[in-house]
PDB file of C-alpha atoms in Angstrom:
ATOM      1  CA  MET A   1     113.333  73.562 -87.019  1.00 59.00           C
ATOM      2  CA  ASN A   2     116.734  73.148 -88.692  1.00 89.00           C
ATOM      3  CA  GLU A   3     118.238  75.549 -86.161  1.00 94.00           C
ATOM      4  CA  VAL A   4     116.908  73.437 -83.273  1.00 96.00           C
ATOM      5  CA  LEU A   5     118.319  70.232 -84.735  1.00 96.00           C
ATOM      6  CA  GLN A   6     121.699  71.857 -85.314  1.00 96.00           C
ATOM      7  CA  ARG A   7     121.804  72.930 -81.681  1.00 97.00           C
ATOM      8  CA  ILE A   8     120.796  69.470 -80.479  1.00 97.00           C
ATOM      9  CA  GLU A   9     123.607  67.962 -82.519  1.00 97.00           C
ATOM     10  CA  LYS A  10     125.989  70.561 -81.098  1.00 97.00           C
ATOM     11  CA  ILE A  11     124.991  69.583 -77.554  1.00 97.00           C
ATOM     12  CA  LYS A  12     125.505  65.897 -78.282  1.00 96.00           C
ATOM     13  CA  SER A  13     128.872  66.609 -79.856  1.00 97.00           C
ATOM     14  CA  ILE A  14     130.095  68.643 -76.877  1.00 97.00           C
ATOM     15  CA  PHE A  15     128.952  65.975 -74.436  1.00 97.00           C
ATOM     16  CA  LEU A  16     130.660  63.123 -76.297  1.00 97.00           C
ATOM     17  CA  ASP A  17     133.811  65.130 -76.953  1.00 97.00           C
ATOM     18  CA  THR A  18     134.150  65.845 -73.228  1.00 96.00           C
ATOM     19  CA  GLN A  19     133.660  62.174 -72.375  1.00 96.00           C
ATOM     20  CA  LEU A  20     136.437  61.201 -74.777  1.00 95.00           C
ATOM     21  CA  PHE A  21     138.765  63.917 -73.516  1.00 96.00           C
ATOM     22  CA  TYR A  22     138.262  62.910 -69.882  1.00 95.00           C
ATOM     23  CA  ALA A  23     138.955  59.269 -70.737  1.00 92.00           C
ATOM     24  CA  GLN A  24     142.314  60.301 -72.189  1.00 93.00           C
ATOM     25  CA  HIS A  25     143.358  62.787 -69.487  1.00 90.00           C
ATOM     26  CA  ASP A  26     143.432  62.142 -65.768  1.00 75.00           C
ATOM     27  CA  ASN A  27     144.486  65.657 -64.778  1.00 81.00           C
ATOM     28  CA  ILE A  28     141.623  67.839 -63.580  1.00 84.00           C
ATOM     29  CA  GLU A  29     143.396  71.081 -64.506  1.00 87.00           C
ATOM     30  CA  THR A  30     143.829  69.847 -68.070  1.00 93.00           C
ATOM     31  CA  VAL A  31     140.171  68.845 -68.188  1.00 93.00           C
ATOM     32  CA  LEU A  32     139.058  72.235 -66.846  1.00 94.00           C
ATOM     33  CA  HIS A  33     141.060  73.997 -69.533  1.00 94.00           C
ATOM     34  CA  HIS A  34     139.280  71.852 -72.116  1.00 95.00           C
ATOM     35  CA  LEU A  35     135.880  72.712 -70.626  1.00 96.00           C
ATOM     36  CA  GLU A  36     136.559  76.437 -70.753  1.00 95.00           C
ATOM     37  CA  ASN A  37     137.364  76.127 -74.435  1.00 94.00           C
ATOM     38  CA  ALA A  38     133.903  74.730 -75.182  1.00 95.00           C
ATOM     39  CA  ASP A  39     131.362  76.869 -77.019  1.00 94.00           C
ATOM     40  CA  PRO A  40     130.130  79.418 -74.407  1.00 95.00           C
ATOM     41  CA  VAL A  41     126.524  78.885 -75.525  1.00 96.00           C
ATOM     42  CA  PHE A  42     126.611  75.257 -74.395  1.00 97.00           C
ATOM     43  CA  ARG A  43     129.641  75.240 -72.089  1.00 97.00           C
ATOM     44  CA  SER A  44     127.466  73.998 -69.226  1.00 98.00           C
ATOM     45  CA  ILE A  45     126.935  70.790 -71.214  1.00 98.00           C
ATOM     46  CA  ALA A  46     130.686  70.177 -71.174  1.00 98.00           C
ATOM     47  CA  TYR A  47     130.660  70.629 -67.402  1.00 98.00           C
ATOM     48  CA  GLU A  48     127.711  68.233 -67.161  1.00 98.00           C
ATOM     49  CA  SER A  49     129.570  65.608 -69.175  1.00 98.00           C
ATOM     50  CA  ALA A  50     132.686  65.955 -67.031  1.00 97.00           C
ATOM     51  CA  SER A  51     130.498  65.719 -63.938  1.00 97.00           C
ATOM     52  CA  MET A  52     129.198  62.358 -65.079  1.00 97.00           C
ATOM     53  CA  ALA A  53     132.698  61.063 -65.810  1.00 96.00           C
ATOM     54  CA  ILE A  54     134.165  62.251 -62.502  1.00 96.00           C
ATOM     55  CA  ALA A  55     131.203  60.853 -60.541  1.00 96.00           C
ATOM     56  CA  ILE A  56     131.441  57.451 -62.223  1.00 96.00           C
ATOM     57  CA  LYS A  57     135.132  57.225 -61.391  1.00 94.00           C
ATOM     58  CA  ASP A  58     134.483  58.147 -57.743  1.00 94.00           C
ATOM     59  CA  LEU A  59     131.523  55.798 -57.402  1.00 95.00           C
ATOM     60  CA  GLU A  60     133.376  52.876 -58.937  1.00 93.00           C
ATOM     61  CA  ASN A  61     136.309  53.473 -56.585  1.00 89.00           C
ATOM     62  CA  ASN A  62     134.729  54.067 -53.181  1.00 81.00           C
ATOM     63  CA  GLN A  63     131.295  55.722 -53.588  1.00 74.00           C
ATOM     64  CA  GLN A  64     132.437  58.728 -51.527  1.00 85.00           C
ATOM     65  CA  LEU A  65     132.253  61.354 -54.310  1.00 94.00           C
ATOM     66  CA  ASP A  66     135.355  63.086 -52.934  1.00 92.00           C
ATOM     67  CA  ASN A  67     136.694  64.344 -56.273  1.00 93.00           C
ATOM     68  CA  TRP A  68     133.216  65.077 -57.583  1.00 96.00           C
ATOM     69  CA  LEU A  69     132.396  67.275 -54.582  1.00 96.00           C
ATOM     70  CA  LEU A  70     135.593  69.264 -55.063  1.00 95.00           C
ATOM     71  CA  TYR A  71     134.666  69.737 -58.714  1.00 96.00           C
ATOM     72  CA  ALA A  72     131.002  70.605 -58.083  1.00 96.00           C
ATOM     73  CA  ASN A  73     131.685  73.049 -55.258  1.00 95.00           C
ATOM     74  CA  GLY A  74     134.688  74.666 -56.916  1.00 95.00           C
ATOM     75  CA  PRO A  75     135.402  75.219 -60.612  1.00 95.00           C
ATOM     76  CA  ALA A  76     131.992  73.947 -61.762  1.00 96.00           C
ATOM     77  CA  LEU A  77     129.885  76.037 -59.376  1.00 96.00           C
ATOM     78  CA  ALA A  78     128.528  78.369 -62.068  1.00 96.00           C
ATOM     79  CA  HIS A  79     127.145  75.337 -63.906  1.00 97.00           C
ATOM     80  CA  LYS A  80     125.475  73.839 -60.830  1.00 95.00           C
ATOM     81  CA  ALA A  81     122.228  72.771 -62.525  1.00 95.00           C
ATOM     82  CA  GLN A  82     123.967  70.732 -65.215  1.00 97.00           C
ATOM     83  CA  VAL A  83     126.649  69.393 -62.863  1.00 98.00           C
ATOM     84  CA  TYR A  84     124.081  67.848 -60.534  1.00 98.00           C
ATOM     85  CA  VAL A  85     122.213  66.458 -63.526  1.00 98.00           C
ATOM     86  CA  GLY A  86     125.523  64.855 -64.506  1.00 98.00           C
ATOM     87  CA  LEU A  87     125.643  63.099 -61.147  1.00 98.00           C
ATOM     88  CA  GLY A  88     122.213  61.687 -61.981  1.00 98.00           C
ATOM     89  CA  TRP A  89     123.591  60.331 -65.260  1.00 98.00           C
ATOM     90  CA  ALA A  90     126.275  58.467 -63.274  1.00 97.00           C
ATOM     91  CA  ILE A  91     123.799  57.001 -60.761  1.00 97.00           C
ATOM     92  CA  ALA A  92     121.497  55.790 -63.547  1.00 98.00           C
ATOM     93  CA  LYS A  93     124.323  54.362 -65.649  1.00 97.00           C
ATOM     94  CA  LEU A  94     125.685  52.390 -62.708  1.00 96.00           C
ATOM     95  CA  GLY A  95     122.235  51.481 -61.389  1.00 95.00           C
ATOM     96  CA  LEU A  96     123.152  52.481 -57.837  1.00 95.00           C
ATOM     97  CA  PRO A  97     120.604  53.170 -55.079  1.00 94.00           C
ATOM     98  CA  PHE A  98     119.888  56.898 -55.160  1.00 95.00           C
ATOM     99  CA  LEU A  99     119.815  57.893 -51.495  1.00 93.00           C
ATOM    100  CA  PRO A 100     123.152  56.407 -50.355  1.00 93.00           C
ATOM    101  CA  VAL A 101     124.916  58.269 -53.166  1.00 94.00           C
ATOM    102  CA  VAL A 102     123.331  61.699 -52.649  1.00 94.00           C
ATOM    103  CA  GLN A 103     123.495  61.798 -48.857  1.00 90.00           C
ATOM    104  CA  LYS A 104     126.641  63.947 -48.986  1.00 87.00           C
ATOM    105  CA  ILE A 105     125.141  66.686 -51.146  1.00 93.00           C
ATOM    106  CA  GLU A 106     122.657  69.441 -50.390  1.00 89.00           C
ATOM    107  CA  GLN A 107     119.148  67.998 -50.215  1.00 90.00           C
ATOM    108  CA  GLY A 108     117.780  70.975 -52.122  1.00 90.00           C
ATOM    109  CA  LEU A 109     119.639  69.714 -55.188  1.00 93.00           C
ATOM    110  CA  TYR A 110     118.327  66.144 -55.071  1.00 95.00           C
ATOM    111  CA  TYR A 111     115.703  67.076 -57.655  1.00 95.00           C
ATOM    112  CA  ARG A 112     118.395  67.994 -60.182  1.00 96.00           C
ATOM    113  CA  VAL A 113     120.112  64.648 -59.672  1.00 97.00           C
ATOM    114  CA  ALA A 114     116.844  62.741 -60.077  1.00 97.00           C
ATOM    115  CA  ASP A 115     116.203  64.708 -63.281  1.00 97.00           C
ATOM    116  CA  GLY A 116     119.551  63.461 -64.586  1.00 98.00           C
ATOM    117  CA  CYS A 117     118.540  59.879 -63.795  1.00 98.00           C
ATOM    118  CA  GLY A 118     115.383  60.354 -65.834  1.00 98.00           C
ATOM    119  CA  TYR A 119     117.237  61.911 -68.731  1.00 98.00           C
ATOM    120  CA  TYR A 120     119.698  59.014 -68.837  1.00 98.00           C
ATOM    121  CA  ASP A 121     116.968  56.368 -68.754  1.00 98.00           C
ATOM    122  CA  GLY A 122     114.837  58.239 -71.280  1.00 98.00           C
ATOM    123  CA  THR A 123     117.797  58.383 -73.649  1.00 98.00           C
ATOM    124  CA  PHE A 124     119.477  55.006 -73.192  1.00 97.00           C
ATOM    125  CA  ARG A 125     116.681  52.847 -71.774  1.00 97.00           C
ATOM    126  CA  GLN A 126     113.804  53.959 -73.946  1.00 97.00           C
ATOM    127  CA  ARG A 127     112.090  50.582 -74.125  1.00 97.00           C
ATOM    128  CA  GLN A 128     112.024  50.339 -70.364  1.00 97.00           C
ATOM    129  CA  SER A 129     111.292  53.946 -69.396  1.00 98.00           C
ATOM    130  CA  VAL A 130     109.351  55.414 -72.350  1.00 98.00           C
ATOM    131  CA  ILE A 131     107.723  52.505 -74.191  1.00 97.00           C
ATOM    132  CA  ASN A 132     106.969  50.292 -71.180  1.00 98.00           C
ATOM    133  CA  GLN A 133     106.925  53.277 -68.793  1.00 98.00           C
ATOM    134  CA  GLN A 134     108.524  51.334 -65.975  1.00 97.00           C
ATOM    135  CA  LEU A 135     109.668  53.204 -62.901  1.00 95.00           C
ATOM    136  CA  PRO A 136     113.267  52.652 -61.753  1.00 95.00           C
ATOM    137  CA  VAL A 137     113.926  50.477 -58.708  1.00 93.00           C
ATOM    138  CA  TYR A 138     116.995  52.513 -57.708  1.00 95.00           C
ATOM    139  CA  LEU A 139     114.987  55.680 -56.944  1.00 94.00           C
ATOM    140  CA  PRO A 140     112.737  56.472 -53.961  1.00 92.00           C
ATOM    141  CA  VAL A 141     109.105  57.283 -54.715  1.00 91.00           C
ATOM    142  CA  THR A 142     109.673  60.910 -53.742  1.00 90.00           C
ATOM    143  CA  ALA A 143     112.101  61.300 -56.652  1.00 93.00           C
ATOM    144  CA  ILE A 144     109.704  60.267 -59.412  1.00 95.00           C
ATOM    145  CA  THR A 145     108.361  63.744 -60.219  1.00 94.00           C
ATOM    146  CA  SER A 146     111.903  64.981 -60.871  1.00 95.00           C
ATOM    147  CA  TYR A 147     112.767  61.733 -62.670  1.00 97.00           C
ATOM    148  CA  ASP A 148     109.829  62.290 -65.023  1.00 98.00           C
ATOM    149  CA  GLU A 149     111.046  65.834 -65.659  1.00 98.00           C
ATOM    150  CA  GLY A 150     114.251  64.242 -66.960  1.00 98.00           C
ATOM    151  CA  ILE A 151     112.278  61.759 -69.065  1.00 98.00           C
ATOM    152  CA  GLY A 152     110.447  64.721 -70.564  1.00 98.00           C
ATOM    153  CA  ARG A 153     113.690  66.507 -71.398  1.00 98.00           C
ATOM    154  CA  SER A 154     114.998  63.400 -73.128  1.00 98.00           C
ATOM    155  CA  LEU A 155     111.933  63.254 -75.386  1.00 98.00           C
ATOM    156  CA  TRP A 156     112.835  66.578 -76.983  1.00 98.00           C
ATOM    157  CA  TYR A 157     116.291  65.294 -77.944  1.00 98.00           C
ATOM    158  CA  THR A 158     115.537  61.689 -78.861  1.00 97.00           C
ATOM    159  CA  ASN A 159     112.607  62.681 -81.065  1.00 97.00           C
ATOM    160  CA  ASN A 160     114.540  65.448 -82.839  1.00 96.00           C
ATOM    161  CA  ALA A 161     112.244  68.193 -81.556  1.00 97.00           C
ATOM    162  CA  ASP A 162     109.244  66.797 -83.474  1.00 97.00           C
ATOM    163  CA  ILE A 163     106.425  68.380 -81.486  1.00 97.00           C
ATOM    164  CA  ASP A 164     103.745  65.974 -82.726  1.00 98.00           C
ATOM    165  CA  ILE A 165     105.729  62.875 -81.776  1.00 98.00           C
ATOM    166  CA  VAL A 166     106.618  64.428 -78.422  1.00 98.00           C
ATOM    167  CA  ARG A 167     102.966  65.161 -77.666  1.00 98.00           C
ATOM    168  CA  SER A 168     101.941  61.636 -78.688  1.00 98.00           C
ATOM    169  CA  LYS A 169     104.517  60.032 -76.422  1.00 98.00           C
ATOM    170  CA  ILE A 170     103.598  62.203 -73.459  1.00 98.00           C
ATOM    171  CA  ASN A 171      99.908  61.441 -73.987  1.00 98.00           C
ATOM    172  CA  SER A 172     100.707  57.720 -73.814  1.00 98.00           C
ATOM    173  CA  PHE A 173     101.758  58.142 -70.172  1.00 98.00           C
ATOM    174  CA  PRO A 174      99.235  58.110 -67.302  1.00 97.00           C
ATOM    175  CA  PRO A 175      97.803  61.615 -66.694  1.00 97.00           C
ATOM    176  CA  SER A 176      99.421  61.663 -63.257  1.00 96.00           C
ATOM    177  CA  ARG A 177     102.886  61.700 -64.872  1.00 98.00           C
ATOM    178  CA  GLN A 178     102.237  64.070 -67.764  1.00 98.00           C
ATOM    179  CA  SER A 179     102.666  67.378 -65.923  1.00 97.00           C
ATOM    180  CA  ASP A 180     106.242  66.534 -64.947  1.00 97.00           C
ATOM    181  CA  LEU A 181     107.004  65.365 -68.491  1.00 98.00           C
ATOM    182  CA  TRP A 182     105.789  68.698 -69.854  1.00 98.00           C
ATOM    183  CA  ARG A 183     107.967  70.575 -67.378  1.00 98.00           C
ATOM    184  CA  GLY A 184     110.911  68.649 -68.793  1.00 98.00           C
ATOM    185  CA  ILE A 185     109.896  69.634 -72.312  1.00 98.00           C
ATOM    186  CA  GLY A 186     109.799  73.255 -71.178  1.00 98.00           C
ATOM    187  CA  ILE A 187     113.367  73.022 -69.895  1.00 98.00           C
ATOM    188  CA  ALA A 188     114.645  71.407 -73.091  1.00 98.00           C
ATOM    189  CA  VAL A 189     112.846  73.712 -75.512  1.00 98.00           C
ATOM    190  CA  ALA A 190     113.969  76.872 -73.741  1.00 98.00           C
ATOM    191  CA  TYR A 191     117.516  75.697 -73.021  1.00 98.00           C
ATOM    192  CA  VAL A 192     118.233  74.507 -76.567  1.00 98.00           C
ATOM    193  CA  GLY A 193     116.393  77.438 -78.130  1.00 96.00           C
ATOM    194  CA  GLY A 194     115.960  77.858 -81.860  1.00 95.00           C
ATOM    195  CA  CYS A 195     112.162  77.518 -81.985  1.00 96.00           C
ATOM    196  CA  ASP A 196     110.161  80.269 -83.653  1.00 93.00           C
ATOM    197  CA  GLU A 197     107.182  81.833 -81.904  1.00 95.00           C
ATOM    198  CA  SER A 198     104.608  79.699 -83.731  1.00 96.00           C
ATOM    199  CA  ILE A 199     106.214  76.480 -82.462  1.00 96.00           C
ATOM    200  CA  VAL A 200     106.436  77.866 -78.941  1.00 97.00           C
ATOM    201  CA  LYS A 201     102.739  78.784 -78.994  1.00 97.00           C
ATOM    202  CA  THR A 202     101.743  75.412 -80.457  1.00 98.00           C
ATOM    203  CA  LEU A 203     103.603  73.612 -77.692  1.00 98.00           C
ATOM    204  CA  PHE A 204     101.716  75.699 -75.154  1.00 98.00           C
ATOM    205  CA  GLU A 205      98.445  74.577 -76.755  1.00 98.00           C
ATOM    206  CA  TYR A 206      99.591  70.945 -76.838  1.00 98.00           C
ATOM    207  CA  ALA A 207     100.458  71.056 -73.132  1.00 98.00           C
ATOM    208  CA  SER A 208      96.868  72.126 -72.403  1.00 97.00           C
ATOM    209  CA  VAL A 209      96.140  71.689 -68.681  1.00 97.00           C
ATOM    210  CA  ASN A 210      99.871  71.217 -68.121  1.00 98.00           C
ATOM    211  CA  ALA A 211     100.875  74.484 -69.801  1.00 97.00           C
ATOM    212  CA  ASN A 212     101.798  75.960 -66.433  1.00 96.00           C
ATOM    213  CA  GLN A 213     104.387  73.193 -65.962  1.00 97.00           C
ATOM    214  CA  LEU A 214     105.733  73.810 -69.469  1.00 98.00           C
ATOM    215  CA  ALA A 215     106.303  77.445 -68.511  1.00 97.00           C
ATOM    216  CA  ARG A 216     107.904  76.444 -65.210  1.00 96.00           C
ATOM    217  CA  GLY A 217     110.373  74.330 -67.126  1.00 97.00           C
ATOM    218  CA  ALA A 218     111.357  77.282 -69.295  1.00 97.00           C
ATOM    219  CA  ALA A 219     111.895  79.330 -66.152  1.00 96.00           C
ATOM    220  CA  LEU A 220     114.305  76.674 -64.855  1.00 96.00           C
ATOM    221  CA  ALA A 221     116.236  76.880 -68.125  1.00 97.00           C
ATOM    222  CA  VAL A 222     116.454  80.655 -67.794  1.00 96.00           C
ATOM    223  CA  ARG A 223     117.614  80.310 -64.197  1.00 94.00           C
ATOM    224  CA  SER A 224     120.428  77.885 -65.048  1.00 96.00           C
ATOM    225  CA  ARG A 225     121.575  79.964 -68.014  1.00 97.00           C
ATOM    226  CA  MET A 226     121.599  83.121 -65.910  1.00 95.00           C
ATOM    227  CA  GLN A 227     123.741  81.414 -63.283  1.00 94.00           C
ATOM    228  CA  ALA A 228     126.189  80.336 -65.984  1.00 95.00           C
ATOM    229  CA  ASN A 229     126.151  83.815 -67.556  1.00 95.00           C
ATOM    230  CA  ALA A 230     124.931  82.268 -70.802  1.00 96.00           C
ATOM    231  CA  LEU A 231     121.342  83.450 -71.207  1.00 96.00           C
ATOM    232  CA  LEU A 232     120.214  83.302 -74.842  1.00 96.00           C
ATOM    233  CA  ALA A 233     117.730  85.745 -76.302  1.00 96.00           C
ATOM    234  CA  ASP A 234     115.445  82.949 -77.539  1.00 95.00           C
ATOM    235  CA  THR A 235     115.570  81.170 -74.164  1.00 96.00           C
ATOM    236  CA  ASP A 236     114.462  84.387 -72.499  1.00 95.00           C
ATOM    237  CA  GLN A 237     111.792  85.082 -75.133  1.00 95.00           C
ATOM    238  CA  CYS A 238     110.350  81.565 -74.844  1.00 96.00           C
ATOM    239  CA  SER A 239     110.060  81.847 -71.079  1.00 96.00           C
ATOM    240  CA  ARG A 240     108.557  85.325 -71.196  1.00 94.00           C
ATOM    241  CA  LEU A 241     105.998  84.304 -73.807  1.00 95.00           C
ATOM    242  CA  TRP A 242     104.794  81.305 -71.798  1.00 96.00           C
ATOM    243  CA  PHE A 243     104.757  83.415 -68.622  1.00 94.00           C
ATOM    244  CA  ALA A 244     102.591  85.980 -70.403  1.00 91.00           C
ATOM    245  CA  LEU A 245     100.243  83.265 -71.650  1.00 93.00           C
ATOM    246  CA  ILE A 246      99.739  81.617 -68.235  1.00 91.00           C
ATOM    247  CA  THR A 247      99.232  84.957 -66.509  1.00 85.00           C
ATOM    248  CA  GLY A 248      97.012  86.365 -69.236  1.00 77.00           C
ATOM    249  CA  THR A 249      99.154  89.421 -69.832  1.00 70.00           C
ATOM    250  CA  VAL A 250     100.202  90.835 -73.160  1.00 55.00           C
ATOM    251  CA  SER A 251     103.567  91.926 -71.810  1.00 54.00           C
ATOM    252  CA  ILE A 252     105.456  91.801 -68.541  1.00 52.00           C
ATOM    253  CA  GLU A 253     104.968  95.174 -66.901  1.00 61.00           C
ATOM    254  CA  ASN A 254     106.853  94.387 -63.732  1.00 73.00           C
ATOM    255  CA  GLU A 255     110.266  92.839 -64.296  1.00 82.00           C
ATOM    256  CA  LYS A 256     110.635  92.095 -60.585  1.00 83.00           C
ATOM    257  CA  VAL A 257     107.491  89.932 -60.669  1.00 86.00           C
ATOM    258  CA  TYR A 258     108.861  87.876 -63.547  1.00 89.00           C
ATOM    259  CA  LEU A 259     112.280  87.385 -61.971  1.00 89.00           C
ATOM    260  CA  ALA A 260     110.720  86.517 -58.609  1.00 89.00           C
ATOM    261  CA  TRP A 261     108.570  83.902 -60.363  1.00 91.00           C
ATOM    262  CA  ILE A 262     111.660  82.298 -61.896  1.00 92.00           C
ATOM    263  CA  LYS A 263     113.446  82.170 -58.563  1.00 90.00           C
ATOM    264  CA  LYS A 264     110.434  80.784 -56.705  1.00 91.00           C
ATOM    265  CA  ILE A 265     110.037  77.859 -59.105  1.00 92.00           C
ATOM    266  CA  GLU A 266     113.538  76.609 -58.346  1.00 88.00           C
ATOM    267  CA  GLU A 267     112.993  77.124 -54.610  1.00 87.00           C
ATOM    268  CA  ASP A 268     109.694  75.215 -54.684  1.00 86.00           C
ATOM    269  CA  LEU A 269     111.295  72.244 -56.440  1.00 86.00           C
ATOM    270  CA  SER A 270     114.239  72.293 -54.037  1.00 84.00           C
ATOM    271  CA  ASN A 271     111.919  72.218 -51.030  1.00 80.00           C
ATOM    272  CA  SER A 272     109.505  69.647 -52.407  1.00 75.00           C
ATOM    273  CA  PHE A 273     111.930  66.717 -52.310  1.00 70.00           C
ATOM    274  CA  GLU A 274     111.179  65.048 -48.981  1.00 63.00           C
ATOM    275  CA  LEU A 275     112.925  61.871 -47.890  1.00 56.00           C
ATOM    276  CA  GLU A 276     110.845  58.836 -47.104  1.00 50.00           C
TER     277      GLU A 276
END
């Protein structure tokens, strides 16, 4: 697991470094140059960090997201998944009502933003969101499944990829919330990479009735890495292994079926977020 921990530390370092750089430079072109110099393996994390910083500045000024929208729809487009998660970080940090902030973005991406809210709370408000398992007042009920996905992702990082602690914490949640938490674990495990096959299989066993959601999370990680042209071999292998296990196949005979499955998962999540 040393490789996993090294990658987690790398992700944290890139995120914090970008935050510091943005605080010292108010020129977007300079910031973009800095982002493109980040490690290609985790460059999307740098874009996510900048997304949070730009969104916070916009929201504190006028809550119109003008600069953030230019960033998200322009130079950061290839890192869409992480950029919209970064907007969720900003909403959670500021404690702003979710719907008024996101009304200017595509509704199909609301789930990514809600995931970011969950990741922020799971990381920085652990007593509230993980220990006491309180639901946030700033989110609509329809956002909770995506919020819990973010909580799940945070558990992989905050518990240093310790699979036994992660399972214990997920099991402490009501069963109705566990499937979304496991999907978040699937995203984190596959995106970070570094796990050997035995760990990947053990996680599948731990997820039990929620193993399908674990695999769906890995598919989302593959999808975002493909869009950013940064797909890792171990991310792909993790997703393919879990896909094979949930479908009962030894190998994937039809590549089109696998790729269609990955695409459909993102589409289903995009379409499932209905406003109250």
